[in-house]
Amino acid sequence: MAHGMRNIAAMLCAVSIMIGTGACGTSISVVTNGQAQGPTITIGVATDQPGLGLLHGKDYSGFDITVARYVAQYLGFADKQVVFTKVIPSTRVSALTSGDVDMVVDSFAMDASYDDKVTFAGPYLTVRRDLLIRGDSADVISGVDDLDGKTVCTAKGGTYGSDMRNLAASVTVEERDTYPQCVTSLMIGEADAIVSDDAILTGLAADRGNGYLQVVGNPFGEESYGIAVRHGESELAGQIDAALKSMLADDSWKSAVRTMKQEIGYTTDASLNPPTVQRKD
């Protein structure tokens, strides 16, 4: 019954937008290329993070994608009304600000430095900060304390670069547009490690296979993933919070975690304990 009411609300919202009478918490557009009929919701996602957000051919998969689809359905959108578009850490805020996307679901850490840029709903997953290294470096790098004089790669647009400089005084931070670019840098020896959270790093290691890359397993802090909307859109964030609470309550969240474990082997304790959805306005 509740989903039926949400579907009715979504249809009424679509009508009001198409006739120009107002909006209903999110910017809904009409697809003109024939791929979807009627109003759509556009969600920014990662496309190069195995286990979280991955685009293979025309198919999107991963934990973040599952969360995004669940939230969209809860808000009243059918699968054909959901439009995924690629964002990377350095473009996700601008994609929201410009209106190119209605929300971002791409392992976006709910860091206080974004408080005046976006509004977060969530969290929906708690992860740990860690390092990814080459298998032959395991005897040399066992944690952050071993990074003095080393080069560490991370993706532009996040907080890991500045944080790493504070943790290791003589470390060189190399910032790339994407994590796969960091993997290339690591594999050819330009970088000694990649810094990110253990969910992203586990996926990158699994994608490379054969033990070439490995997560150090010596975490040095936690992050919580949130769903970002445009700054000040508290009503929409509240609706997303309700969707996440529903996902946690009906076992869909645990099912998505189990699938992520099967796909990339992500088994840290943080992933097994459901987060508490509690948004800070």
PDB file of C-alpha atoms in Angstrom:
ATOM      1  CA  MET A   1       0.000   0.000   0.000  1.00  0.00           C
ATOM      2  CA  ALA A   2       2.826   2.372   0.917  1.00  0.00           C
ATOM      3  CA  HIS A   3       4.608   1.788  -2.371  1.00  0.00           C
ATOM      4  CA  GLY A   4       1.349   2.353  -4.211  1.00  0.00           C
ATOM      5  CA  MET A   5       0.912   5.699  -2.485  1.00  0.00           C
ATOM      6  CA  ARG A   6       4.457   6.662  -3.420  1.00  0.00           C
ATOM      7  CA  ASN A   7       3.814   5.720  -7.051  1.00  0.00           C
ATOM      8  CA  ILE A   8       0.706   7.906  -7.069  1.00  0.00           C
ATOM      9  CA  ALA A   9       2.680  10.746  -5.486  1.00  0.00           C
ATOM     10  CA  ALA A  10       5.396  10.368  -8.107  1.00  0.00           C
ATOM     11  CA  MET A  11       2.849  10.540 -10.932  1.00  0.00           C
ATOM     12  CA  LEU A  12       1.233  13.636  -9.459  1.00  0.00           C
ATOM     13  CA  CYS A  13       4.667  15.167  -9.043  1.00  0.00           C
ATOM     14  CA  ALA A  14       5.510  14.401 -12.682  1.00  0.00           C
ATOM     15  CA  VAL A  15       2.316  16.040 -13.891  1.00  0.00           C
ATOM     16  CA  SER A  16       2.961  19.178 -11.829  1.00  0.00           C
ATOM     17  CA  ILE A  17       6.464  19.509 -13.243  1.00  0.00           C
ATOM     18  CA  MET A  18       5.470  18.928 -16.846  1.00  0.00           C
ATOM     19  CA  ILE A  19       2.790  21.611 -16.661  1.00  0.00           C
ATOM     20  CA  GLY A  20       5.134  23.941 -14.813  1.00  0.00           C
ATOM     21  CA  THR A  21       3.335  24.141 -11.467  1.00  0.00           C
ATOM     22  CA  GLY A  22       6.226  23.191  -9.240  1.00  0.00           C
ATOM     23  CA  ALA A  23       8.694  20.539  -8.124  1.00  0.00           C
ATOM     24  CA  CYS A  24       8.486  17.711  -5.611  1.00  0.00           C
ATOM     25  CA  GLY A  25      11.870  17.636  -3.919  1.00  0.00           C
ATOM     26  CA  THR A  26      13.931  16.524  -6.917  1.00  0.00           C
ATOM     27  CA  SER A  27      14.585  17.891 -10.398  1.00  0.00           C
ATOM     28  CA  ILE A  28      12.801  15.511 -12.739  1.00  0.00           C
ATOM     29  CA  SER A  29      13.443  15.752 -16.454  1.00  0.00           C
ATOM     30  CA  VAL A  30      11.939  14.169 -19.544  1.00  0.00           C
ATOM     31  CA  VAL A  31      14.181  11.856 -21.559  1.00  0.00           C
ATOM     32  CA  THR A  32      14.053  12.843 -25.244  1.00  0.00           C
ATOM     33  CA  ASN A  33      16.158  10.056 -26.756  1.00  0.00           C
ATOM     34  CA  GLY A  34      13.384   7.481 -26.519  1.00  0.00           C
ATOM     35  CA  GLN A  35      15.096   5.314 -23.889  1.00  0.00           C
ATOM     36  CA  ALA A  36      12.525   6.114 -21.215  1.00  0.00           C
ATOM     37  CA  GLN A  37       9.036   7.495 -21.232  1.00  0.00           C
ATOM     38  CA  GLY A  38       7.859  10.176 -18.879  1.00  0.00           C
ATOM     39  CA  PRO A  39       9.734  11.720 -15.937  1.00  0.00           C
ATOM     40  CA  THR A  40      13.119  10.376 -14.885  1.00  0.00           C
ATOM     41  CA  ILE A  41      15.479  10.667 -11.966  1.00  0.00           C
ATOM     42  CA  THR A  42      19.183  11.057 -12.752  1.00  0.00           C
ATOM     43  CA  ILE A  43      21.670   9.517 -10.336  1.00  0.00           C
ATOM     44  CA  GLY A  44      25.418  10.102 -10.427  1.00  0.00           C
ATOM     45  CA  VAL A  45      27.369   6.904  -9.849  1.00  0.00           C
ATOM     46  CA  ALA A  46      30.883   5.552 -10.166  1.00  0.00           C
ATOM     47  CA  THR A  47      31.484   3.295 -13.146  1.00  0.00           C
ATOM     48  CA  ASP A  48      34.978   2.001 -12.350  1.00  0.00           C
ATOM     49  CA  GLN A  49      34.753   0.668  -8.782  1.00  0.00           C
ATOM     50  CA  PRO A  50      34.251  -3.128  -8.803  1.00  0.00           C
ATOM     51  CA  GLY A  51      31.765  -4.273  -6.177  1.00  0.00           C
ATOM     52  CA  LEU A  52      30.438  -0.755  -5.633  1.00  0.00           C
ATOM     53  CA  GLY A  53      29.722   1.013  -8.921  1.00  0.00           C
ATOM     54  CA  LEU A  54      30.765  -0.620 -12.168  1.00  0.00           C
ATOM     55  CA  LEU A  55      29.647  -0.237 -15.782  1.00  0.00           C
ATOM     56  CA  HIS A  56      30.251  -3.300 -17.954  1.00  0.00           C
ATOM     57  CA  GLY A  57      28.896  -2.828 -21.444  1.00  0.00           C
ATOM     58  CA  LYS A  58      25.497  -1.293 -20.752  1.00  0.00           C
ATOM     59  CA  ASP A  59      25.009  -2.964 -17.364  1.00  0.00           C
ATOM     60  CA  TYR A  60      25.534  -1.211 -14.030  1.00  0.00           C
ATOM     61  CA  SER A  61      26.326  -3.325 -10.974  1.00  0.00           C
ATOM     62  CA  GLY A  62      27.619  -3.047  -7.428  1.00  0.00           C
ATOM     63  CA  PHE A  63      26.499  -2.221  -3.913  1.00  0.00           C
ATOM     64  CA  ASP A  64      26.048   1.501  -4.590  1.00  0.00           C
ATOM     65  CA  ILE A  65      23.988   0.731  -7.691  1.00  0.00           C
ATOM     66  CA  THR A  66      21.723  -1.570  -5.669  1.00  0.00           C
ATOM     67  CA  VAL A  67      21.253   1.134  -3.043  1.00  0.00           C
ATOM     68  CA  ALA A  68      20.511   3.745  -5.717  1.00  0.00           C
ATOM     69  CA  ARG A  69      17.907   1.535  -7.391  1.00  0.00           C
ATOM     70  CA  TYR A  70      16.226   0.774  -4.082  1.00  0.00           C
ATOM     71  CA  VAL A  71      16.021   4.451  -3.153  1.00  0.00           C
ATOM     72  CA  ALA A  72      14.656   5.401  -6.569  1.00  0.00           C
ATOM     73  CA  GLN A  73      11.980   2.696  -6.362  1.00  0.00           C
ATOM     74  CA  TYR A  74      11.041   3.819  -2.859  1.00  0.00           C
ATOM     75  CA  LEU A  75      10.606   7.351  -4.187  1.00  0.00           C
ATOM     76  CA  GLY A  76       8.205   6.020  -6.802  1.00  0.00           C
ATOM     77  CA  PHE A  77      10.371   5.596  -9.912  1.00  0.00           C
ATOM     78  CA  ALA A  78      10.277   2.490 -12.075  1.00  0.00           C
ATOM     79  CA  ASP A  79      13.561   1.017 -13.324  1.00  0.00           C
ATOM     80  CA  LYS A  80      13.073   2.545 -16.771  1.00  0.00           C
ATOM     81  CA  GLN A  81      12.780   5.987 -15.172  1.00  0.00           C
ATOM     82  CA  VAL A  82      16.181   5.742 -13.470  1.00  0.00           C
ATOM     83  CA  VAL A  83      19.041   7.279 -15.472  1.00  0.00           C
ATOM     84  CA  PHE A  84      22.577   6.591 -14.280  1.00  0.00           C
ATOM     85  CA  THR A  85      25.348   8.955 -15.272  1.00  0.00           C
ATOM     86  CA  LYS A  86      29.055   8.742 -14.557  1.00  0.00           C
ATOM     87  CA  VAL A  87      30.645  10.962 -11.932  1.00  0.00           C
ATOM     88  CA  ILE A  88      34.154  10.897 -10.495  1.00  0.00           C
ATOM     89  CA  PRO A  89      35.208  12.331  -7.119  1.00  0.00           C
ATOM     90  CA  SER A  90      36.242  15.654  -8.673  1.00  0.00           C
ATOM     91  CA  THR A  91      32.930  16.180 -10.549  1.00  0.00           C
ATOM     92  CA  ARG A  92      30.197  14.920  -8.223  1.00  0.00           C
ATOM     93  CA  VAL A  93      29.642  18.222  -6.392  1.00  0.00           C
ATOM     94  CA  SER A  94      29.547  20.243  -9.607  1.00  0.00           C
ATOM     95  CA  ALA A  95      27.178  17.691 -11.165  1.00  0.00           C
ATOM     96  CA  LEU A  96      24.745  18.322  -8.313  1.00  0.00           C
ATOM     97  CA  THR A  97      25.175  22.094  -8.330  1.00  0.00           C
ATOM     98  CA  SER A  98      24.596  22.331 -12.076  1.00  0.00           C
ATOM     99  CA  GLY A  99      21.512  20.126 -11.913  1.00  0.00           C
ATOM    100  CA  ASP A 100      23.027  17.438 -14.147  1.00  0.00           C
ATOM    101  CA  VAL A 101      22.133  14.864 -11.488  1.00  0.00           C
ATOM    102  CA  ASP A 102      19.475  14.715  -8.783  1.00  0.00           C
ATOM    103  CA  MET A 103      21.585  12.730  -6.342  1.00  0.00           C
ATOM    104  CA  VAL A 104      25.004  11.085  -6.107  1.00  0.00           C
ATOM    105  CA  VAL A 105      25.515   7.518  -4.882  1.00  0.00           C
ATOM    106  CA  ASP A 106      29.201   6.741  -5.392  1.00  0.00           C
ATOM    107  CA  SER A 107      30.979   5.851  -2.142  1.00  0.00           C
ATOM    108  CA  PHE A 108      30.780   9.538  -1.143  1.00  0.00           C
ATOM    109  CA  ALA A 109      32.172   9.946   2.385  1.00  0.00           C
ATOM    110  CA  MET A 110      30.087  12.176   4.661  1.00  0.00           C
ATOM    111  CA  ASP A 111      32.977  14.468   5.518  1.00  0.00           C
ATOM    112  CA  ALA A 112      32.353  17.778   7.278  1.00  0.00           C
ATOM    113  CA  SER A 113      34.304  19.610   4.563  1.00  0.00           C
ATOM    114  CA  TYR A 114      31.264  19.139   2.289  1.00  0.00           C
ATOM    115  CA  ASP A 115      28.724  20.628   4.727  1.00  0.00           C
ATOM    116  CA  ASP A 116      28.420  23.869   2.739  1.00  0.00           C
ATOM    117  CA  LYS A 117      28.471  22.129  -0.662  1.00  0.00           C
ATOM    118  CA  VAL A 118      25.948  19.278  -0.497  1.00  0.00           C
ATOM    119  CA  THR A 119      23.308  17.858   1.810  1.00  0.00           C
ATOM    120  CA  PHE A 120      23.766  14.228   2.798  1.00  0.00           C
ATOM    121  CA  ALA A 121      21.274  11.481   3.550  1.00  0.00           C
ATOM    122  CA  GLY A 122      22.441   8.350   5.330  1.00  0.00           C
ATOM    123  CA  PRO A 123      24.847   6.862   6.054  1.00  0.00           C
ATOM    124  CA  TYR A 124      24.323   3.558   4.256  1.00  0.00           C
ATOM    125  CA  LEU A 125      27.751   1.914   4.752  1.00  0.00           C
ATOM    126  CA  THR A 126      30.658   2.342   7.152  1.00  0.00           C
ATOM    127  CA  VAL A 127      34.131   1.583   5.774  1.00  0.00           C
ATOM    128  CA  ARG A 128      37.733   1.921   6.911  1.00  0.00           C
ATOM    129  CA  ARG A 129      40.642   3.918   5.566  1.00  0.00           C
ATOM    130  CA  ASP A 130      43.435   1.692   4.328  1.00  0.00           C
ATOM    131  CA  LEU A 131      46.181   1.234   1.746  1.00  0.00           C
ATOM    132  CA  LEU A 132      46.490  -0.848  -1.406  1.00  0.00           C
ATOM    133  CA  ILE A 133      49.987  -2.047  -2.315  1.00  0.00           C
ATOM    134  CA  ARG A 134      51.716  -4.392  -4.734  1.00  0.00           C
ATOM    135  CA  GLY A 135      52.050  -7.921  -3.421  1.00  0.00           C
ATOM    136  CA  ASP A 136      55.844  -7.666  -3.448  1.00  0.00           C
ATOM    137  CA  SER A 137      55.716  -4.626  -1.134  1.00  0.00           C
ATOM    138  CA  ALA A 138      54.075  -6.434   1.783  1.00  0.00           C
ATOM    139  CA  ASP A 139      57.360  -6.677   3.684  1.00  0.00           C
ATOM    140  CA  VAL A 140      58.054  -2.957   3.214  1.00  0.00           C
ATOM    141  CA  ILE A 141      54.662  -1.269   3.749  1.00  0.00           C
ATOM    142  CA  SER A 142      52.504  -2.512   6.619  1.00  0.00           C
ATOM    143  CA  GLY A 143      50.753   0.751   7.450  1.00  0.00           C
ATOM    144  CA  VAL A 144      50.784   4.536   7.319  1.00  0.00           C
ATOM    145  CA  ASP A 145      53.974   4.693   9.415  1.00  0.00           C
ATOM    146  CA  ASP A 146      55.917   3.121   6.539  1.00  0.00           C
ATOM    147  CA  LEU A 147      55.011   5.804   3.986  1.00  0.00           C
ATOM    148  CA  ASP A 148      57.761   8.353   4.718  1.00  0.00           C
ATOM    149  CA  GLY A 149      59.622   8.962   1.482  1.00  0.00           C
ATOM    150  CA  LYS A 150      57.029   6.997  -0.490  1.00  0.00           C
ATOM    151  CA  THR A 151      54.547   8.077  -3.179  1.00  0.00           C
ATOM    152  CA  VAL A 152      50.855   7.522  -2.520  1.00  0.00           C
ATOM    153  CA  CYS A 153      48.145   7.857  -5.164  1.00  0.00           C
ATOM    154  CA  THR A 154      44.535   8.861  -4.608  1.00  0.00           C
ATOM    155  CA  ALA A 155      41.622  10.258  -6.602  1.00  0.00           C
ATOM    156  CA  LYS A 156      41.168  14.017  -6.968  1.00  0.00           C
ATOM    157  CA  GLY A 157      38.188  15.548  -5.245  1.00  0.00           C
ATOM    158  CA  GLY A 158      38.351  13.615  -1.993  1.00  0.00           C
ATOM    159  CA  THR A 159      39.992  14.358   1.332  1.00  0.00           C
ATOM    160  CA  TYR A 160      42.580  11.578   1.300  1.00  0.00           C
ATOM    161  CA  GLY A 161      45.331  13.683  -0.256  1.00  0.00           C
ATOM    162  CA  SER A 162      45.358  16.360   2.444  1.00  0.00           C
ATOM    163  CA  ASP A 163      44.818  13.803   5.194  1.00  0.00           C
ATOM    164  CA  MET A 164      47.759  11.733   4.026  1.00  0.00           C
ATOM    165  CA  ARG A 165      50.079  14.744   4.044  1.00  0.00           C
ATOM    166  CA  ASN A 166      49.149  15.306   7.685  1.00  0.00           C
ATOM    167  CA  LEU A 167      49.785  11.675   8.614  1.00  0.00           C
ATOM    168  CA  ALA A 168      53.129  11.186   6.867  1.00  0.00           C
ATOM    169  CA  ALA A 169      55.294  14.296   6.716  1.00  0.00           C
ATOM    170  CA  SER A 170      57.580  13.289   3.848  1.00  0.00           C
ATOM    171  CA  VAL A 171      55.044  11.430   1.721  1.00  0.00           C
ATOM    172  CA  THR A 172      54.467  12.452  -1.902  1.00  0.00           C
ATOM    173  CA  VAL A 173      50.777  12.518  -2.827  1.00  0.00           C
ATOM    174  CA  GLU A 174      49.893  11.848  -6.459  1.00  0.00           C
ATOM    175  CA  GLU A 175      46.297  12.757  -7.357  1.00  0.00           C
ATOM    176  CA  ARG A 176      44.674  11.174 -10.393  1.00  0.00           C
ATOM    177  CA  ASP A 177      41.216  11.607 -11.893  1.00  0.00           C
ATOM    178  CA  THR A 178      40.205   8.007 -11.203  1.00  0.00           C
ATOM    179  CA  TYR A 179      41.266   5.051  -9.093  1.00  0.00           C
ATOM    180  CA  PRO A 180      42.031   2.849 -12.135  1.00  0.00           C
ATOM    181  CA  GLN A 181      44.617   5.482 -13.100  1.00  0.00           C
ATOM    182  CA  CYS A 182      46.094   5.057  -9.617  1.00  0.00           C
ATOM    183  CA  VAL A 183      46.183   1.284 -10.173  1.00  0.00           C
ATOM    184  CA  THR A 184      48.202   1.809 -13.346  1.00  0.00           C
ATOM    185  CA  SER A 185      50.566   4.118 -11.479  1.00  0.00           C
ATOM    186  CA  LEU A 186      50.967   1.520  -8.733  1.00  0.00           C
ATOM    187  CA  MET A 187      51.540  -1.370 -11.127  1.00  0.00           C
ATOM    188  CA  ILE A 188      54.287   0.429 -13.107  1.00  0.00           C
ATOM    189  CA  GLY A 189      56.054   1.614  -9.959  1.00  0.00           C
ATOM    190  CA  GLU A 190      55.275   5.322 -10.109  1.00  0.00           C
ATOM    191  CA  ALA A 191      53.320   5.006  -6.844  1.00  0.00           C
ATOM    192  CA  ASP A 192      54.074   2.823  -3.834  1.00  0.00           C
ATOM    193  CA  ALA A 193      50.507   2.650  -2.524  1.00  0.00           C
ATOM    194  CA  ILE A 194      46.942   3.803  -3.109  1.00  0.00           C
ATOM    195  CA  VAL A 195      45.023   5.367  -0.242  1.00  0.00           C
ATOM    196  CA  SER A 196      41.242   5.144  -0.038  1.00  0.00           C
ATOM    197  CA  ASP A 197      38.676   3.150   1.922  1.00  0.00           C
ATOM    198  CA  ASP A 198      38.858  -0.608   2.161  1.00  0.00           C
ATOM    199  CA  ALA A 199      35.690  -1.245   0.129  1.00  0.00           C
ATOM    200  CA  ILE A 200      37.073   0.572  -2.925  1.00  0.00           C
ATOM    201  CA  LEU A 201      40.540  -0.923  -2.455  1.00  0.00           C
ATOM    202  CA  THR A 202      39.215  -4.474  -2.076  1.00  0.00           C
ATOM    203  CA  GLY A 203      37.340  -4.102  -5.355  1.00  0.00           C
ATOM    204  CA  LEU A 204      40.423  -2.801  -7.152  1.00  0.00           C
ATOM    205  CA  ALA A 205      42.512  -5.698  -5.820  1.00  0.00           C
ATOM    206  CA  ALA A 206      39.874  -8.264  -6.799  1.00  0.00           C
ATOM    207  CA  ASP A 207      39.660  -6.806 -10.290  1.00  0.00           C
ATOM    208  CA  ARG A 208      43.410  -7.202 -10.792  1.00  0.00           C
ATOM    209  CA  GLY A 209      43.374 -10.791  -9.455  1.00  0.00           C
ATOM    210  CA  ASN A 210      46.142 -13.310  -8.784  1.00  0.00           C
ATOM    211  CA  GLY A 211      47.374 -11.469  -5.697  1.00  0.00           C
ATOM    212  CA  TYR A 212      49.169  -8.754  -7.663  1.00  0.00           C
ATOM    213  CA  LEU A 213      47.605  -6.128  -5.387  1.00  0.00           C
ATOM    214  CA  GLN A 214      46.553  -6.448  -1.779  1.00  0.00           C
ATOM    215  CA  VAL A 215      44.921  -4.355   0.914  1.00  0.00           C
ATOM    216  CA  VAL A 216      47.344  -3.786   3.789  1.00  0.00           C
ATOM    217  CA  GLY A 217      44.657  -4.470   6.396  1.00  0.00           C
ATOM    218  CA  ASN A 218      45.904  -1.931   8.927  1.00  0.00           C
ATOM    219  CA  PRO A 219      43.071   0.643   8.946  1.00  0.00           C
ATOM    220  CA  PHE A 220      43.641   4.156  10.247  1.00  0.00           C
ATOM    221  CA  GLY A 221      40.157   5.618  10.518  1.00  0.00           C
ATOM    222  CA  GLU A 222      36.567   5.176   9.383  1.00  0.00           C
ATOM    223  CA  GLU A 223      34.342   6.774   6.763  1.00  0.00           C
ATOM    224  CA  SER A 224      30.578   6.636   6.293  1.00  0.00           C
ATOM    225  CA  TYR A 225      29.056   6.655   2.819  1.00  0.00           C
ATOM    226  CA  GLY A 226      26.123   9.009   2.286  1.00  0.00           C
ATOM    227  CA  ILE A 227      23.824   9.909  -0.582  1.00  0.00           C
ATOM    228  CA  ALA A 228      24.409  13.517  -1.647  1.00  0.00           C
ATOM    229  CA  VAL A 229      21.784  15.921  -2.979  1.00  0.00           C
ATOM    230  CA  ARG A 230      22.010  19.620  -3.742  1.00  0.00           C
ATOM    231  CA  HIS A 231      22.862  21.766  -0.763  1.00  0.00           C
ATOM    232  CA  GLY A 232      19.745  22.714   1.188  1.00  0.00           C
ATOM    233  CA  GLU A 233      17.459  20.018  -0.256  1.00  0.00           C
ATOM    234  CA  SER A 234      16.632  18.726   3.197  1.00  0.00           C
ATOM    235  CA  GLU A 235      13.181  17.451   2.240  1.00  0.00           C
ATOM    236  CA  LEU A 236      14.584  15.180  -0.444  1.00  0.00           C
ATOM    237  CA  ALA A 237      17.362  14.055   1.903  1.00  0.00           C
ATOM    238  CA  GLY A 238      14.709  13.151   4.468  1.00  0.00           C
ATOM    239  CA  GLN A 239      12.857  11.055   1.869  1.00  0.00           C
ATOM    240  CA  ILE A 240      16.099   9.263   1.028  1.00  0.00           C
ATOM    241  CA  ASP A 241      16.711   8.640   4.738  1.00  0.00           C
ATOM    242  CA  ALA A 242      13.307   6.966   4.915  1.00  0.00           C
ATOM    243  CA  ALA A 243      14.238   4.811   1.923  1.00  0.00           C
ATOM    244  CA  LEU A 244      17.516   3.751   3.530  1.00  0.00           C
ATOM    245  CA  LYS A 245      15.771   2.891   6.792  1.00  0.00           C
ATOM    246  CA  SER A 246      13.349   0.741   4.819  1.00  0.00           C
ATOM    247  CA  MET A 247      16.233  -0.990   3.054  1.00  0.00           C
ATOM    248  CA  LEU A 248      17.873  -1.759   6.385  1.00  0.00           C
ATOM    249  CA  ALA A 249      14.622  -3.025   7.868  1.00  0.00           C
ATOM    250  CA  ASP A 250      13.493  -5.377   5.087  1.00  0.00           C
ATOM    251  CA  ASP A 251      16.794  -7.280   4.689  1.00  0.00           C
ATOM    252  CA  SER A 252      17.568  -5.754   1.289  1.00  0.00           C
ATOM    253  CA  TRP A 253      20.673  -4.075   2.713  1.00  0.00           C
ATOM    254  CA  LYS A 254      22.055  -7.342   4.116  1.00  0.00           C
ATOM    255  CA  SER A 255      21.372  -9.046   0.808  1.00  0.00           C
ATOM    256  CA  ALA A 256      23.347  -6.347  -1.024  1.00  0.00           C
ATOM    257  CA  VAL A 257      26.251  -6.752   1.415  1.00  0.00           C
ATOM    258  CA  ARG A 258      26.277 -10.507   0.835  1.00  0.00           C
ATOM    259  CA  THR A 259      26.392  -9.943  -2.920  1.00  0.00           C
ATOM    260  CA  MET A 260      29.302  -7.517  -2.524  1.00  0.00           C
ATOM    261  CA  LYS A 261      31.166 -10.137  -0.495  1.00  0.00           C
ATOM    262  CA  GLN A 262      30.606 -12.719  -3.245  1.00  0.00           C
ATOM    263  CA  GLU A 263      31.751 -10.332  -5.962  1.00  0.00           C
ATOM    264  CA  ILE A 264      34.910  -8.855  -4.439  1.00  0.00           C
ATOM    265  CA  GLY A 265      35.446 -10.614  -1.105  1.00  0.00           C
ATOM    266  CA  TYR A 266      34.748  -7.555   1.026  1.00  0.00           C
ATOM    267  CA  THR A 267      34.400  -8.983   4.545  1.00  0.00           C
ATOM    268  CA  THR A 268      35.568  -6.311   7.003  1.00  0.00           C
ATOM    269  CA  ASP A 269      33.605  -6.079  10.249  1.00  0.00           C
ATOM    270  CA  ALA A 270      32.404  -2.595   9.342  1.00  0.00           C
ATOM    271  CA  SER A 271      30.457  -3.991   6.378  1.00  0.00           C
ATOM    272  CA  LEU A 272      28.624  -6.546   8.505  1.00  0.00           C
ATOM    273  CA  ASN A 273      27.151  -4.065  10.967  1.00  0.00           C
ATOM    274  CA  PRO A 274      24.262  -2.013   9.550  1.00  0.00           C
ATOM    275  CA  PRO A 275      24.780   1.735   9.930  1.00  0.00           C
ATOM    276  CA  THR A 276      22.351   3.956  11.791  1.00  0.00           C
ATOM    277  CA  VAL A 277      20.685   6.394   9.421  1.00  0.00           C
ATOM    278  CA  GLN A 278      20.927   9.748  11.130  1.00  0.00           C
ATOM    279  CA  ARG A 279      21.239  12.829   8.968  1.00  0.00           C
ATOM    280  CA  LYS A 280      22.653  16.073  10.345  1.00  0.00           C
ATOM    281  CA  ASP A 281      20.834  19.134   9.014  1.00  0.00           C
TER     282      ASP A 281
END
